Short mmCIF file of C-alpha atoms and ligand atoms in Angstrom, two decimals:
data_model
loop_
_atom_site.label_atom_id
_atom_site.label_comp_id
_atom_site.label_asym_id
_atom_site.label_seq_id
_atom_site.Cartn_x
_atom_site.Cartn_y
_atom_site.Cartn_z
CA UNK A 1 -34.98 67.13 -64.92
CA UNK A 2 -35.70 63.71 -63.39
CA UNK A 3 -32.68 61.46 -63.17
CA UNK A 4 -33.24 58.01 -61.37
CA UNK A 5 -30.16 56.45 -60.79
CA UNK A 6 -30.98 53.71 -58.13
CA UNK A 7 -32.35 50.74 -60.19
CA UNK A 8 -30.01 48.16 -58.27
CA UNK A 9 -32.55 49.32 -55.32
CA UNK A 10 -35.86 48.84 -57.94
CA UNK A 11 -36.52 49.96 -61.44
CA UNK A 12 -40.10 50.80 -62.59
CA UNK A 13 -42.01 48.27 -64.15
CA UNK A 14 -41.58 48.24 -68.24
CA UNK A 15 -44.60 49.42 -69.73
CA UNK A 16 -45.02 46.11 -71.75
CA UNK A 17 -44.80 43.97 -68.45
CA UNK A 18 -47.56 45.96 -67.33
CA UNK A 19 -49.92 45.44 -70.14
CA UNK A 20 -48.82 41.48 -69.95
CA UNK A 21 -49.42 41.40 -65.92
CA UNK A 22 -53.23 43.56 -66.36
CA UNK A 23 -55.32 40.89 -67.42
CA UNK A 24 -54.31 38.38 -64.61
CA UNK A 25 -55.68 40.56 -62.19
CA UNK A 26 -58.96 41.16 -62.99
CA UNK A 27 -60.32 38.62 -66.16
CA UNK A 28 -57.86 35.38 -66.15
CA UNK A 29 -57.94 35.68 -62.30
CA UNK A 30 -58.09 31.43 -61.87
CA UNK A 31 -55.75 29.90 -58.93
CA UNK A 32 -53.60 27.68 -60.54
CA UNK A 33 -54.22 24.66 -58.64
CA UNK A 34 -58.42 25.09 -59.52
CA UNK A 35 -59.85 21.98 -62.09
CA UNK A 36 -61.77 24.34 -63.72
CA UNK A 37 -60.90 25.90 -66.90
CA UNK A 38 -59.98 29.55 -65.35
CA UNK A 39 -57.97 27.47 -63.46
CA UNK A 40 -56.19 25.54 -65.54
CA UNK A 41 -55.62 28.87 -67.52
CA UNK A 42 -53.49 30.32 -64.63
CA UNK A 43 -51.96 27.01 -65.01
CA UNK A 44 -50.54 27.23 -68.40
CA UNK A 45 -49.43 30.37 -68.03
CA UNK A 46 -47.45 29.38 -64.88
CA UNK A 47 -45.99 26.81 -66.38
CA UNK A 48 -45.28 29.32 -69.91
CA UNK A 49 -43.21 31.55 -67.59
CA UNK A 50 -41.37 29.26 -65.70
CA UNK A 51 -40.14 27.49 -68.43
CA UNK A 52 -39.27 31.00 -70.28
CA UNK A 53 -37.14 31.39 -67.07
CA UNK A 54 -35.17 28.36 -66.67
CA UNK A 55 -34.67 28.85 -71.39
CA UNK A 56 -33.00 32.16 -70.18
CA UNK A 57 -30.56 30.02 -67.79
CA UNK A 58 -29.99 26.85 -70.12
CA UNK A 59 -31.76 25.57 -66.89
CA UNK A 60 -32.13 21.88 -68.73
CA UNK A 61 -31.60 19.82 -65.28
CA UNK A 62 -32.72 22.37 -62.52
CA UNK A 63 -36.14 22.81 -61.30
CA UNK A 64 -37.19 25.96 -60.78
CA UNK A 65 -39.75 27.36 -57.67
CA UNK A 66 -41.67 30.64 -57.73
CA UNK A 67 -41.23 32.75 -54.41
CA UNK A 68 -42.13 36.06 -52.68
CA UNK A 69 -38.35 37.86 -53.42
CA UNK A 70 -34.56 37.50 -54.02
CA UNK A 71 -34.62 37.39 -49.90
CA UNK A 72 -36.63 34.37 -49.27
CA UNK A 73 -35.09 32.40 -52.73
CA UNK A 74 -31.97 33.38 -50.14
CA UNK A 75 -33.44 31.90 -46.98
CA UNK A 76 -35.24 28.96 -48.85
CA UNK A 77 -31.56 27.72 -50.18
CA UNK A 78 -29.25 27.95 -47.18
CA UNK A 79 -32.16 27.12 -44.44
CA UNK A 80 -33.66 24.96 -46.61
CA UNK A 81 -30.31 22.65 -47.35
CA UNK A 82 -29.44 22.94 -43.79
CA UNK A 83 -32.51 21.30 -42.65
CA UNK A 84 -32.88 18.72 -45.35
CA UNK A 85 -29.50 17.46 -44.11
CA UNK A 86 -29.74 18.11 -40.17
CA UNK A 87 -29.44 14.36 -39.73
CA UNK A 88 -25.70 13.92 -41.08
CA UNK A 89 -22.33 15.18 -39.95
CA UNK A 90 -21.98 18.56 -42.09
CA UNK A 91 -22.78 21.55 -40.72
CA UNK A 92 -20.85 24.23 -42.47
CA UNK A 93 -21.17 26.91 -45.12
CA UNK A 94 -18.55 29.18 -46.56
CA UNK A 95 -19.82 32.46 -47.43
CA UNK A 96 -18.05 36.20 -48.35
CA UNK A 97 -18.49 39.24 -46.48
CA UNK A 98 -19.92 41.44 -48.99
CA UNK A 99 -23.18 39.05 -49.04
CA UNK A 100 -26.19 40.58 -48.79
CA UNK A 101 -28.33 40.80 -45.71
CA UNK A 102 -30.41 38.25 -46.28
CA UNK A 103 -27.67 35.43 -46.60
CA UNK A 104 -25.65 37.14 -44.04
CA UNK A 105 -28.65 36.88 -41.20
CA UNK A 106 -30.02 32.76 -42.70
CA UNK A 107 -26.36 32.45 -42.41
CA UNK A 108 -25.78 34.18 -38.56
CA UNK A 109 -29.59 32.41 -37.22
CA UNK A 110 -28.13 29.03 -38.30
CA UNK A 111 -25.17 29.66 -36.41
CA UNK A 112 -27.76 30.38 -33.18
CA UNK A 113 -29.27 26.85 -34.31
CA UNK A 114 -25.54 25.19 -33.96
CA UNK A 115 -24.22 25.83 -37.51
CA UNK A 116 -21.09 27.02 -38.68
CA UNK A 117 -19.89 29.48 -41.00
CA UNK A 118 -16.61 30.15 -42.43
CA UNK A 119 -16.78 34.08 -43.91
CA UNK A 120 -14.31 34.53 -46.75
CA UNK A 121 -12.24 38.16 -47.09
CA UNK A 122 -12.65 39.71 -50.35
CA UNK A 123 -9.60 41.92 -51.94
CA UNK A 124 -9.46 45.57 -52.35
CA UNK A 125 -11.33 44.94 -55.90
CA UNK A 126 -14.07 43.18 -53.69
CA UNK A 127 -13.00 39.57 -55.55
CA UNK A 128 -12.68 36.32 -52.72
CA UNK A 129 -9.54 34.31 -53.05
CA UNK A 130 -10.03 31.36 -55.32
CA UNK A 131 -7.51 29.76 -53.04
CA UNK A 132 -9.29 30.91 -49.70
CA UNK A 133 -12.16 29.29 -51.33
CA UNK A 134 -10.33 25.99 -51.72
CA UNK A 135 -8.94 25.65 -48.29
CA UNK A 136 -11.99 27.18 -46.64
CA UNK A 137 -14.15 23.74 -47.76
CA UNK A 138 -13.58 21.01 -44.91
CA UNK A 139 -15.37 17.51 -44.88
CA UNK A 140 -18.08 19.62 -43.30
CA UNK A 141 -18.92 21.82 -45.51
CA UNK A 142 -22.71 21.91 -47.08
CA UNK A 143 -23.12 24.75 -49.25
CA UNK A 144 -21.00 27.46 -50.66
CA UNK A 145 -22.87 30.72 -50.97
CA UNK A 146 -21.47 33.55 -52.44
CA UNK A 147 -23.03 36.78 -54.35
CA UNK A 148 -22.60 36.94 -57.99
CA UNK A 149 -22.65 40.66 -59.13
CA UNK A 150 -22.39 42.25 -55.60
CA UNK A 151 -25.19 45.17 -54.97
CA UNK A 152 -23.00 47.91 -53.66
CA UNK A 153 -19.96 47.79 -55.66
CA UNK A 154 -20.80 45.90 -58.77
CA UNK A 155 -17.59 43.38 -58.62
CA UNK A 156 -18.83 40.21 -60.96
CA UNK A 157 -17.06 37.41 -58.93
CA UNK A 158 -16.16 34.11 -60.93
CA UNK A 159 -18.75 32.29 -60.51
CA UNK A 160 -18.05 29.47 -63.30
CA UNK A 161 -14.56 29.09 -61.29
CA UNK A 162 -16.45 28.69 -57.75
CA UNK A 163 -18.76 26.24 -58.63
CA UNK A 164 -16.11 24.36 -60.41
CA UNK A 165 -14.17 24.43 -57.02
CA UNK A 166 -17.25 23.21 -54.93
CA UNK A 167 -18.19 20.38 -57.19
CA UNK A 168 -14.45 19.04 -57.50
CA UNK A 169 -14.93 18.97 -53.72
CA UNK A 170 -18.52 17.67 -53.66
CA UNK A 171 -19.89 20.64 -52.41
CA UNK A 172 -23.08 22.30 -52.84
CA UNK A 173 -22.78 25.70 -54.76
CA UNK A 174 -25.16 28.65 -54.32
CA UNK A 175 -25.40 32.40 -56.04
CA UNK A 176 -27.66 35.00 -55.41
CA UNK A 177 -27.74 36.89 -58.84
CA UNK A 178 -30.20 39.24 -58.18
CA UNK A 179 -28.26 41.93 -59.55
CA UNK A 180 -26.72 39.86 -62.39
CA UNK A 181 -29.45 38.14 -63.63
CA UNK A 182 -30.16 39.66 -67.48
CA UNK A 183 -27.34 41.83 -67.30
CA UNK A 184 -24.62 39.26 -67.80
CA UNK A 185 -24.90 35.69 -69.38
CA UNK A 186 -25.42 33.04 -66.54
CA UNK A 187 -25.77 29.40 -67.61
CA UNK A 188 -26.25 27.02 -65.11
CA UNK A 189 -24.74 24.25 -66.87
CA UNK A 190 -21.71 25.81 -67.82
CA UNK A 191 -21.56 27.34 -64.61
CA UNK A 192 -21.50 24.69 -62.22
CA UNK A 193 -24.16 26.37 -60.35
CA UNK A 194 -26.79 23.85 -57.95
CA UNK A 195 -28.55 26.58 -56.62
CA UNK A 196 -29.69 30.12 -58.38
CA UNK A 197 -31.74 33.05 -56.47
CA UNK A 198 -33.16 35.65 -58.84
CA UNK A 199 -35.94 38.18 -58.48
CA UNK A 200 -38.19 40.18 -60.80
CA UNK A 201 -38.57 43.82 -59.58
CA UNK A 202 -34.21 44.66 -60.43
CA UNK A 203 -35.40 43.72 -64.26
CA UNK A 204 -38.20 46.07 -64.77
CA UNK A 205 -40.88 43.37 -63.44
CA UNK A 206 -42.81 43.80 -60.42
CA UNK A 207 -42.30 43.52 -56.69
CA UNK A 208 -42.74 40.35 -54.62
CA UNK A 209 -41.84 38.02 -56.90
CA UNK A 210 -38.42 35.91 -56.86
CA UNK A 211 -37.30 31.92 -57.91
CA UNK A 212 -34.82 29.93 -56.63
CA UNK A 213 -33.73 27.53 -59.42
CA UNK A 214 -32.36 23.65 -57.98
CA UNK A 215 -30.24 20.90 -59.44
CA UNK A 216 -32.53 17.71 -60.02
CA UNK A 217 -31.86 15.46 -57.02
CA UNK A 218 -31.09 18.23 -54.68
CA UNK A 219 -32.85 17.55 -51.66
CA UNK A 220 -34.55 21.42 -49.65
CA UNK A 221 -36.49 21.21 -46.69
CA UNK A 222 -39.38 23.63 -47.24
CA UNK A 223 -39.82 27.06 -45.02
CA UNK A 224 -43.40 26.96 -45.63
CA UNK A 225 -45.84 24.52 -44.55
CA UNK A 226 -49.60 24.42 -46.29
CA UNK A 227 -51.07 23.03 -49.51
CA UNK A 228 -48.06 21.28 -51.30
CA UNK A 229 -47.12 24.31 -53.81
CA UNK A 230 -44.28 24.32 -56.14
CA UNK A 231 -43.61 20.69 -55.89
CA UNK A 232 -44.02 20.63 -52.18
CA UNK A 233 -41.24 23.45 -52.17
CA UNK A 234 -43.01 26.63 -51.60
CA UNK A 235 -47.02 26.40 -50.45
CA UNK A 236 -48.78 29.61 -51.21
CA UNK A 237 -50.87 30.00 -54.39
CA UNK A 238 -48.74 31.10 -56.58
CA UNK A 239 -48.82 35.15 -57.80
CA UNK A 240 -49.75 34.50 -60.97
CA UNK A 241 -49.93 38.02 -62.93
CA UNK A 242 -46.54 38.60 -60.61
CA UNK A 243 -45.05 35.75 -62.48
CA UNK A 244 -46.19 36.30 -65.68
CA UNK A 245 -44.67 40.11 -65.49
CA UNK A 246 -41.50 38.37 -64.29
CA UNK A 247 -41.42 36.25 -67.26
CA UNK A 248 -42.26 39.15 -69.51
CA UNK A 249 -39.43 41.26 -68.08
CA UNK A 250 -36.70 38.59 -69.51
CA UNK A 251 -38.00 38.92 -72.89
CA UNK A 252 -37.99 42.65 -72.86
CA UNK A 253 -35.04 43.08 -71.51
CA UNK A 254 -32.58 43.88 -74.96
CA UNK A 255 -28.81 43.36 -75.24
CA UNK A 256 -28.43 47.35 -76.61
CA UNK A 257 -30.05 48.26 -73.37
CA UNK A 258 -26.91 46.51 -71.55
CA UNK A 259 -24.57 48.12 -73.62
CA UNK A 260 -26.23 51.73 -72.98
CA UNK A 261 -25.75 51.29 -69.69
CA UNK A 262 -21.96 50.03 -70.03
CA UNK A 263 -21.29 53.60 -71.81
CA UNK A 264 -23.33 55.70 -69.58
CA UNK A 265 -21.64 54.10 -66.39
CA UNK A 266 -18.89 55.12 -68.06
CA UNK A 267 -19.23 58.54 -68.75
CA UNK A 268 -20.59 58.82 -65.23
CA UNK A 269 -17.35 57.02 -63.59
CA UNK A 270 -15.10 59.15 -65.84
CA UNK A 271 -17.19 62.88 -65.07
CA UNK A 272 -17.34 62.43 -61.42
CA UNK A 273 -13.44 61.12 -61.06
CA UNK A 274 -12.79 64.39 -62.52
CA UNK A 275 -13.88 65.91 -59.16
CA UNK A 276 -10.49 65.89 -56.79
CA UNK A 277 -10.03 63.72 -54.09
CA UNK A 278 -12.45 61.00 -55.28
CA UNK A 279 -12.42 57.36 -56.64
CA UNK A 280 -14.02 54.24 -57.93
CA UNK A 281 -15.15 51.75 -55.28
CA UNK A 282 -14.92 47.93 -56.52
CA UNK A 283 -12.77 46.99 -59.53
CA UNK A 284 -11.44 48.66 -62.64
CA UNK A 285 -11.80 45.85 -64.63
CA UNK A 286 -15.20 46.78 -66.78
CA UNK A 287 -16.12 42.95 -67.37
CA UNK A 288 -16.13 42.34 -64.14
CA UNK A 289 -18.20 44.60 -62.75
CA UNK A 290 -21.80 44.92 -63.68
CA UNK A 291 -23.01 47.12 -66.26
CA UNK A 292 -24.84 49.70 -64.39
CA UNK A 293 -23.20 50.22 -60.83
CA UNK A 294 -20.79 52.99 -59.89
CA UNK A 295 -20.05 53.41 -56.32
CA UNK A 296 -18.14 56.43 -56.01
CA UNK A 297 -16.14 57.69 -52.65
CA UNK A 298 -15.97 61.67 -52.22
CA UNK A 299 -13.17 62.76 -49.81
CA UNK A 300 -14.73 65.34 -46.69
CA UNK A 301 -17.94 65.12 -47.32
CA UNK A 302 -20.82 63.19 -46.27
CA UNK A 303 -23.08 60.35 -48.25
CA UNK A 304 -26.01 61.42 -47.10
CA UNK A 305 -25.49 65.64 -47.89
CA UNK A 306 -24.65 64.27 -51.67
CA UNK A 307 -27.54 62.42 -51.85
CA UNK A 308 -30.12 65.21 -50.26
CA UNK A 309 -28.33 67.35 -52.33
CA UNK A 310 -28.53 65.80 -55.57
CA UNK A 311 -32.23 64.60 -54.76
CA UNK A 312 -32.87 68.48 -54.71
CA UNK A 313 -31.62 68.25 -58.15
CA UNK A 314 -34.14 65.44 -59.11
CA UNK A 315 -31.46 62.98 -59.17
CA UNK A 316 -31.56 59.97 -56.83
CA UNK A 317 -28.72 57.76 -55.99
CA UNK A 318 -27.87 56.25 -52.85
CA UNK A 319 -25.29 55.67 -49.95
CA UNK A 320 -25.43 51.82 -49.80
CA UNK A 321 -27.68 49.05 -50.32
CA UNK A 322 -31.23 50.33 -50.02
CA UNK A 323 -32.21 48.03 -47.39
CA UNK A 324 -29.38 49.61 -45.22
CA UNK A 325 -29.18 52.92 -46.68
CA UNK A 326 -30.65 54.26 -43.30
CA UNK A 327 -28.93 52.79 -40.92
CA UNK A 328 -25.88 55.00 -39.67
CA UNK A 329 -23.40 51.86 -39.62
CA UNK A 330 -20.68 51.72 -42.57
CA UNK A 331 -21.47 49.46 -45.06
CA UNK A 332 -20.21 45.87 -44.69
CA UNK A 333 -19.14 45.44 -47.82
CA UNK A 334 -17.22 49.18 -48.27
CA UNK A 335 -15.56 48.08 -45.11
CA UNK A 336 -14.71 44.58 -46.73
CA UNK A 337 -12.97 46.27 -49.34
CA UNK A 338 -11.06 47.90 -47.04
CA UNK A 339 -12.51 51.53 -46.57
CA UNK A 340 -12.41 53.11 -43.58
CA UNK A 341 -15.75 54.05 -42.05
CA UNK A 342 -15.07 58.14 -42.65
CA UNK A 343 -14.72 57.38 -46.26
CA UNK A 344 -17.31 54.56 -46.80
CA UNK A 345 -19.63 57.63 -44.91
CA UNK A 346 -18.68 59.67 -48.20
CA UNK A 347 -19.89 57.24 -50.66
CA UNK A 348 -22.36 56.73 -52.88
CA UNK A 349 -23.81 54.15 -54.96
CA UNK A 350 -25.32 55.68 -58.50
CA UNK A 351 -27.49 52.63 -60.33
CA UNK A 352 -27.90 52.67 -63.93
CA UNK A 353 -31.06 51.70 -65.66
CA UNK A 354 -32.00 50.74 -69.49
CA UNK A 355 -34.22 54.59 -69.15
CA UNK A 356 -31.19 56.40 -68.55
CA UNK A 357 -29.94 58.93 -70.89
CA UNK A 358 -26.95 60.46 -71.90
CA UNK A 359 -28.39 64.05 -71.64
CA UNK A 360 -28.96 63.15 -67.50
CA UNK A 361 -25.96 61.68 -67.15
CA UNK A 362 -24.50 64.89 -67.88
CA UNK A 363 -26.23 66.96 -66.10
CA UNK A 364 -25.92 64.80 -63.13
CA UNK A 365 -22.07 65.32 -63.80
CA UNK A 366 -22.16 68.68 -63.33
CA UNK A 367 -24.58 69.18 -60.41
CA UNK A 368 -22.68 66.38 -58.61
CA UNK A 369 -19.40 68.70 -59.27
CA UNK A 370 -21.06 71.58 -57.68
CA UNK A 371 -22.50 69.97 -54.92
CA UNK A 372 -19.35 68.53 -53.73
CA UNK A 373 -17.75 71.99 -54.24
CA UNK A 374 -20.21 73.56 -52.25
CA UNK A 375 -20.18 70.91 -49.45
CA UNK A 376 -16.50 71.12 -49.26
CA UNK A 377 -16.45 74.78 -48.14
CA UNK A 378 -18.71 73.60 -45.15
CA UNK A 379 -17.39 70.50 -44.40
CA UNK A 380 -15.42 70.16 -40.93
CA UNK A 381 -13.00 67.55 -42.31
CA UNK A 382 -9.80 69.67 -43.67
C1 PLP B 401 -27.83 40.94 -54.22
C2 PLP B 401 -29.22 40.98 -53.67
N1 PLP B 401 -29.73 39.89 -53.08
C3 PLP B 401 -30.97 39.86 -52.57
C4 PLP B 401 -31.77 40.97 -52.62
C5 PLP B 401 -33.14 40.90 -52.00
O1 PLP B 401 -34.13 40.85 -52.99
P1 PLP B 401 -35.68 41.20 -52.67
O2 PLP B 401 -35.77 42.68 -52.58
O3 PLP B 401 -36.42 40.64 -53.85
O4 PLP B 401 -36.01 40.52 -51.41
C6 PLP B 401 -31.30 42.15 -53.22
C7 PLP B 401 -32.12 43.37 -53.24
O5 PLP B 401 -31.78 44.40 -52.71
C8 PLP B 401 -29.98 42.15 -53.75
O6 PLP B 401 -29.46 43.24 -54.29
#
């Protein structure tokens, strides 16, 4: 049996996206900034799926800019608001430390550029301090930018709550929801949220394609210099049948397939804590974690045997965030949470997707049971 469980990594693209993205490639192939009627095709459809986008986020006063990935919508808002306002006295962002590595290196190479960052502590549930949040903003402070659904450990921080804080303070609020988008309601109205960072290929849509959605009258210096793109945001002809399989991927994307994964990360939490001497990274708290991450720490034994192991089995999973997951240092955000780095080495991340089934979630269940068993015996740890 094949059991992929590391879609907070990538998921495959939906068969349906496909089909939408095919003819873009090779018969509607205009660039949407030609006069010319296969041109101005590309065009329409551009504009189609970026407004099925910002529908999706009740994005009625935000603009919204087509990128590469999640990691440059990431770079584009904190660079791109720190150079737009090099000229006046603020020059700090607050931030967590269980941020991915893309906002945690903008936010370290602006600090090499004479920028400073104030890095919040997150709680054993891997939730920051509402209150830290409040007294962290100084006259200062630019932008707040802190991770919605965190990638590792799942924890759903309060983002309606944050952005409240930042704009009581008139303070610029940012969220990477890259794992969050589709899987939880986000409204950026409701929200309070100025700046939004999504990407396509965690929602069944393809790689290399990301937006960064920004509150009218917000003022970005672009990273890119060329032909004016993206209202003079992003230059780079756009990707078009990238966009239109991002846009595709919202509307295929059903609310049973977010409750399927709810109950199957369930089960999957509930069979492996049957194994001694193991837990649940990240909160208890169901609603406020996302729908289809379990990060689970096994005592004496190593991430990286589990995961050989169970990818013996066919089933992959993964030991932290997959753009880390071969480096040898402890994850950041395990050791945020308070882990220390012999038991954030025994962890691993299993990633739910709207394929799963409940027939692989069990057996997963019970090869993960033996595999620990069997890597106890050998382990050196007693
Ligand atoms: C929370 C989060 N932010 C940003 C990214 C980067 O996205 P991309 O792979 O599109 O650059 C990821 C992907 O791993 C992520 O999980």
């Amino acid at each position: 049996m094949k059991v992929y469980l590391d879609n907070a990594a990538t998921t495959p693209v939906d068969k349906e996206v496909f089909e939408a993205m095919k003819p873009y490639f090779s018969e509607k192939y205009g660039n949407a900034s030609s006069l010319h009627s296969l041109g101005r095709q590309a065009r329409e459809v551009l504009e189609q799926s970026r407004d099925t986008i910002k529908k999706k986020l009740n994005a009625k006063n935000h603009n919204l800019i087509f990128t590469s990935s999640g990691t440059e919508s990431n770079n584009l808002a904190i660079k791109g608001i720190a150079l737009a306002n090099k000229d006046n006295n603020k020059n700090n962002f607050v931030s967590s430390r269980i941020e991915h590595g893309c906002v945690l290196h903008s936010l370290r190479w602006l600090k090499t550029q004479g920028y400073k960052t104030t890095w919040l502590h997150v709680n054993k549930e891997g939730f920051i301090s509402l209150q830290d949040l409040n007294e962290s903003i100084t006259k200062n402070t630019l932008l707040v930018s802190i991770v919605h659904g965190n990638n590792e450990i799942g924890t759903l921080q309060d983002i309606k709550e944050i952005g409240k804080i930042c704009h009581d303070k008139n303070v610029l609020f940012h969220t990477d929801a890259c794992q969050s988008f589709t899987k939880t309601p986000i409204n950026l109205q409701k929200q309070n949220i100025d700046l939004l960072t999504i990407n396509s290929h965690k929602i069944y849509g393809p790689k290399g394609v990301g937006a960064l959605l920004i509150r009218d009258g917000i003022e970005l210096e672009p990273l890119l210099s060329g032909g004016g793109h993206e209202f003079g945001l992003r230059s780079s002809t756009e990707n078009i049948p990238g966009i239109v399989g991002f846009a595709k991927a919202i509307e295929s994307i059903k609310e049973q397939d977010i409750e399927k994964m709810r109950l199957l990360r369930d089960m999957l939490i509930k069979g492996a804590l049957e194994i001694k001497e193991t837990w649940l990274n990240g909160t208890e708290n169901n609603n406020r974690r996302l729908c289809n991450i379990a990060n689970i720490s096994f005592k004496k034994v190593e991430g990286e045997s589990i995961i050989l192991h169970l990818d013996n089995k066919g089933i992959q999973a993964s030991t932290g965030s997959a753009c880390a997951s071969k480096s040898l240092h402890p994850s950041h955000v395990l050791g945020a949470i308070g882990l220390k780095p012999e038991d954030s080495h025994g962890s691993v991340r299993f990633s739910l997707g709207k394929y799963n089934t409940k027939e692989e979630i069990e057996y997963t269940i019970s090869n993960l049971k033996e595999i620990i068993e069997k890597l106890r015996k050998i382990s050196p740890f007693k």
